[in-house]
mmCIF file of C-alpha atoms in Angstrom:
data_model
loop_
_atom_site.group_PDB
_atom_site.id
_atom_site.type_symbol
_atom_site.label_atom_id
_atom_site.label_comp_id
_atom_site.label_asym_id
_atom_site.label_seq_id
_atom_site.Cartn_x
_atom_site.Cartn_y
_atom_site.Cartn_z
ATOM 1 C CA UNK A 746 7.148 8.402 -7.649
ATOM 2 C CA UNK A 747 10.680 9.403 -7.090
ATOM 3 C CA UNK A 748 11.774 13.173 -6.257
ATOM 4 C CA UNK A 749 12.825 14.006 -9.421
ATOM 5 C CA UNK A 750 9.043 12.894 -11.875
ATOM 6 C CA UNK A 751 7.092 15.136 -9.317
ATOM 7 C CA UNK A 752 8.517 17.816 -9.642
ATOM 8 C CA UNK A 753 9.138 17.728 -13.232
ATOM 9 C CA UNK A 754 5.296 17.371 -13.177
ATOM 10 C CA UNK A 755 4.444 20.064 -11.058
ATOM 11 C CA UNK A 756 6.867 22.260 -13.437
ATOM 12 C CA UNK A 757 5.051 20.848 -16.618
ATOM 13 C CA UNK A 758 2.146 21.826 -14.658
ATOM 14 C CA UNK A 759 3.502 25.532 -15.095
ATOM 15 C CA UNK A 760 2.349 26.811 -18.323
ATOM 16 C CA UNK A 761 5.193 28.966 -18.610
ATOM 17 C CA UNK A 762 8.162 28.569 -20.917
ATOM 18 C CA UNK A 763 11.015 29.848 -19.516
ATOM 19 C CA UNK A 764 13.509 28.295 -22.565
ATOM 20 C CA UNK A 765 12.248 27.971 -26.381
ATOM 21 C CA UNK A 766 12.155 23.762 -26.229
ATOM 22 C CA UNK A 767 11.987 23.646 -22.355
ATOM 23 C CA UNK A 768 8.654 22.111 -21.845
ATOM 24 C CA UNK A 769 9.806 19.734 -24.709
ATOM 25 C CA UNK A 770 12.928 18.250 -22.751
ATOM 26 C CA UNK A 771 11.074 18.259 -19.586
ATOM 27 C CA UNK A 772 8.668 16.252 -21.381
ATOM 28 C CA UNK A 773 11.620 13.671 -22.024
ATOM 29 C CA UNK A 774 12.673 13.151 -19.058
ATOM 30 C CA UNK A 775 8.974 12.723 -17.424
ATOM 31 C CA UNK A 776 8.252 10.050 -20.040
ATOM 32 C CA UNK A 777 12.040 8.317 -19.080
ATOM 33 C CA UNK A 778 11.201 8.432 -15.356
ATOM 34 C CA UNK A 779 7.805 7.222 -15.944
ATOM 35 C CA UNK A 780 9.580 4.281 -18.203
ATOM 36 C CA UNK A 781 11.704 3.580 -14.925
ATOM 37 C CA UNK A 782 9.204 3.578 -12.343
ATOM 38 C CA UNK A 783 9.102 0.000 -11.072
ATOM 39 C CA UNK A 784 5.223 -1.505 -10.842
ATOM 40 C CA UNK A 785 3.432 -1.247 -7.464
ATOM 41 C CA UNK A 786 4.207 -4.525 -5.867
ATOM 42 C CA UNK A 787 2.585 -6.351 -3.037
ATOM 43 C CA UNK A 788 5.709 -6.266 -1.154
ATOM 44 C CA UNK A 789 5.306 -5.645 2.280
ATOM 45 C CA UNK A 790 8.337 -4.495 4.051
ATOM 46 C CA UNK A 791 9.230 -5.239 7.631
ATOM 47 C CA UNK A 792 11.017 -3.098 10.323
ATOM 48 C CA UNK A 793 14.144 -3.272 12.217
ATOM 49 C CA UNK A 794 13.072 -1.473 15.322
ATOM 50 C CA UNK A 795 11.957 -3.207 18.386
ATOM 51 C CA UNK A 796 8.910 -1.583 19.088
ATOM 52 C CA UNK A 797 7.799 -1.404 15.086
ATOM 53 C CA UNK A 798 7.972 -4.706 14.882
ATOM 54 C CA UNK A 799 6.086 -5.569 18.321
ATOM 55 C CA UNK A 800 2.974 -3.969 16.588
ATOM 56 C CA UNK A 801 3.604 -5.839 13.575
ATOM 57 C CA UNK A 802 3.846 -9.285 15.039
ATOM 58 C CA UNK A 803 0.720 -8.676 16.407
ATOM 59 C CA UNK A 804 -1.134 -7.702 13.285
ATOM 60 C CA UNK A 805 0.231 -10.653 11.350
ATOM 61 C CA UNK A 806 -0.696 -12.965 14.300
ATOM 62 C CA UNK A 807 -4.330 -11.527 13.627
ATOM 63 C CA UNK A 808 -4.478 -9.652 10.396
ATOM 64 C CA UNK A 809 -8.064 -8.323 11.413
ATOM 65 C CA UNK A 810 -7.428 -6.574 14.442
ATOM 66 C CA UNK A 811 -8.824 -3.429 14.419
ATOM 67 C CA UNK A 812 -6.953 -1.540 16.503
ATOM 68 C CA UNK A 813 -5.942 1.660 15.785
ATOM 69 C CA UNK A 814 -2.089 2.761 16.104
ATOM 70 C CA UNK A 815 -2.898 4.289 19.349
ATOM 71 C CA UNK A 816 -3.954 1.009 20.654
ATOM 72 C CA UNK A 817 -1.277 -0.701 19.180
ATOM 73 C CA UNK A 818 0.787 2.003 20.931
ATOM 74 C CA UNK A 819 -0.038 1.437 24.742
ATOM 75 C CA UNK A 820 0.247 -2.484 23.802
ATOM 76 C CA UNK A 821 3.872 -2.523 22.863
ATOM 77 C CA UNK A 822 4.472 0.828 24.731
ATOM 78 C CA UNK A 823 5.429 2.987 22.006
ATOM 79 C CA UNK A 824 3.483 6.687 21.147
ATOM 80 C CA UNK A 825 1.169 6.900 18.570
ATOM 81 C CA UNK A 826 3.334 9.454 17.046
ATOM 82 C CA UNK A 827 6.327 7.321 17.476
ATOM 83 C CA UNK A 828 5.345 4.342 15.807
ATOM 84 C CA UNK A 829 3.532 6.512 13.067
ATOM 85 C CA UNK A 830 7.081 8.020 12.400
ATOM 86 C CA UNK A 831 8.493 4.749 12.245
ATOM 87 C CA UNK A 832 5.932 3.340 10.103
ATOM 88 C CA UNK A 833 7.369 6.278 7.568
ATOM 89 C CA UNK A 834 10.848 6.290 8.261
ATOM 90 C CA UNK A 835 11.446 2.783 8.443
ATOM 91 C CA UNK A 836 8.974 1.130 6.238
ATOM 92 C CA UNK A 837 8.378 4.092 3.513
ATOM 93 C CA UNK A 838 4.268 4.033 4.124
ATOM 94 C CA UNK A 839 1.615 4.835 6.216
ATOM 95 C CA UNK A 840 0.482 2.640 9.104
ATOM 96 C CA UNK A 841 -3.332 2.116 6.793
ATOM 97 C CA UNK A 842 -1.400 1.350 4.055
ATOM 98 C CA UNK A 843 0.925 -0.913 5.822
ATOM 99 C CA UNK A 844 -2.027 -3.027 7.281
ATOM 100 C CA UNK A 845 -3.925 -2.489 4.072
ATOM 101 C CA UNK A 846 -0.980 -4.564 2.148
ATOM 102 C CA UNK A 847 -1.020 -7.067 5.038
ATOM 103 C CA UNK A 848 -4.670 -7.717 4.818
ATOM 104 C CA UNK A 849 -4.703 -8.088 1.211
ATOM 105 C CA UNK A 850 -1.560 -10.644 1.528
ATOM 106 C CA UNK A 851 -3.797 -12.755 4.232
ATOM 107 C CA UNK A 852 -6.816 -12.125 1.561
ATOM 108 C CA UNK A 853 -5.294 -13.519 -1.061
ATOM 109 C CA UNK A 854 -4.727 -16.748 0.769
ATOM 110 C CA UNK A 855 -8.131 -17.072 1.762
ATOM 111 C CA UNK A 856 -9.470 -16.261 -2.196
ATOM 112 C CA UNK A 857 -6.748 -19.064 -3.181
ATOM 113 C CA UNK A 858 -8.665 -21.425 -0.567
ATOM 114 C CA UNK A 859 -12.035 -20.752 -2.747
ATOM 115 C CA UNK A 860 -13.507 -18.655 0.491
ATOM 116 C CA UNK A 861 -16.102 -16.051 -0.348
ATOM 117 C CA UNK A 862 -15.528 -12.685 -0.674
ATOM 118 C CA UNK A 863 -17.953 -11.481 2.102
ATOM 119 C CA UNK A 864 -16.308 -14.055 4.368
ATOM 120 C CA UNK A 865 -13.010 -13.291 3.542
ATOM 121 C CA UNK A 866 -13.628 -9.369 4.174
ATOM 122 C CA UNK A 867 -15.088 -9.890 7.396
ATOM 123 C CA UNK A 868 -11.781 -12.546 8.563
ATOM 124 C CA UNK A 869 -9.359 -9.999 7.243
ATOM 125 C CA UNK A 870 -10.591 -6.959 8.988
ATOM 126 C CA UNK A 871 -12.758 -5.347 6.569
ATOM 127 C CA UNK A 872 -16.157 -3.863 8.045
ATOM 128 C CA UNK A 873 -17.704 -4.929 5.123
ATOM 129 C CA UNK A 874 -17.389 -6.969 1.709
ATOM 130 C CA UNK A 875 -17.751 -2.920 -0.425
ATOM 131 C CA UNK A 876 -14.480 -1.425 1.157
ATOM 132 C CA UNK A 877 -12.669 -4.886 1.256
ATOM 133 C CA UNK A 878 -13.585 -4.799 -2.947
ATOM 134 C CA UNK A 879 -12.187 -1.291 -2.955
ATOM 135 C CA UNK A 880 -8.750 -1.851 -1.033
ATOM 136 C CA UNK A 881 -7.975 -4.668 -2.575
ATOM 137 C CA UNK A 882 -8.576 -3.338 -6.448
ATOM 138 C CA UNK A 883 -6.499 -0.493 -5.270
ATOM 139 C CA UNK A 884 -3.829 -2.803 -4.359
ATOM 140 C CA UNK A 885 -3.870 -5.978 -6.685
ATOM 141 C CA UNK A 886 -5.352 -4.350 -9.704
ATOM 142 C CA UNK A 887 -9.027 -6.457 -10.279
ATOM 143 C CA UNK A 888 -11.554 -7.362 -7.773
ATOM 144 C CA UNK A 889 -11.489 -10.064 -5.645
ATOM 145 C CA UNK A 890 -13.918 -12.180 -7.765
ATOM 146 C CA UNK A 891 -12.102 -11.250 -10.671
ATOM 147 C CA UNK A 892 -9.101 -13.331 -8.996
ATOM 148 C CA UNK A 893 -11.232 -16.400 -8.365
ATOM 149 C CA UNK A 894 -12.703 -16.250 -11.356
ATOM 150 C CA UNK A 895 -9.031 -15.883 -13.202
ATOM 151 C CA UNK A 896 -8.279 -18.600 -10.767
ATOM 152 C CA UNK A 897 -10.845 -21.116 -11.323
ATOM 153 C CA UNK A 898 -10.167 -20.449 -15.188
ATOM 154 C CA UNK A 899 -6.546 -21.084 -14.787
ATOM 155 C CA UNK A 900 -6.931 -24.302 -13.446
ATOM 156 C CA UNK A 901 -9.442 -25.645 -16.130
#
């Protein structure tokens, strides 16, 4: 959501019209911000800085590592705080939401391969098949046997 549609929102949000036909151009330009907002994509970005990308490497080597940023941290030698900052700054999300995206990438690949979903929760990190179901909805849009199913289908 860029800078501008929140807080148009928040100020639609405001019952008060300060201007006869405010709310009504405000309106406008929500619904032409909201036409410009690009789809979610799965697009996982990478960083430029040394020690980002040290913790990176070593979650795509092994997508379901369950370390915690902390960990990660004292591996590479970087702060928790640091490489949280980074993760923000560099990347434009969170360090869950990073690995979520990864996980779902290396997911994915495994559904393609016709693995099950329990199996491919518990390979990609997941603690178990319910939250792997709920991450990756959130992300792709339709449950992981949705996708097999849609792929099976499209290959008939």
């Amino acid at each position: 959501m860029s800078p501008l549609l929140r807080e148009a929102l928040l100020a639609l949000t405001d019952r008060r019209e300060p201007r006869p036909g405010a709310y009504e151009r405000l309106r406008a330009v929500v619904i032409d911000e909201l036409a410009e907002t690009p789809e979610q994509s799965l697009h996982l970005p990478e960083p430029r800085d040394d020690r980002l990308r040290a913790v990176t490497d070593l979650l795509h080597a092994d997508p379901g590592r369950t370390a915690t940023l902390a960990e990660l941290g004292r591996t590479v030698g970087a702060s928790e705080r640091t490489l949280s900052r980074l993760f923000h700054t560099e990347l434009g999300m969170s360090f869950h939401r990073w690995r979520t995206i990864l996980r779902v990438h290396h997911a994915l690949v495994h559904l393609t391969d016709g693995r099950s979903v329990t199996e491919t929760a518990t390979e990609c990190g997941w603690s178990n098949p319910s939250s792997f179901i709920e991450a990756f909805t959130e992300v792709v849009g339709q449950t992981p046997g949705r996708y097999q199913a849609d792929l099976r289908g499209g290959a008939k």
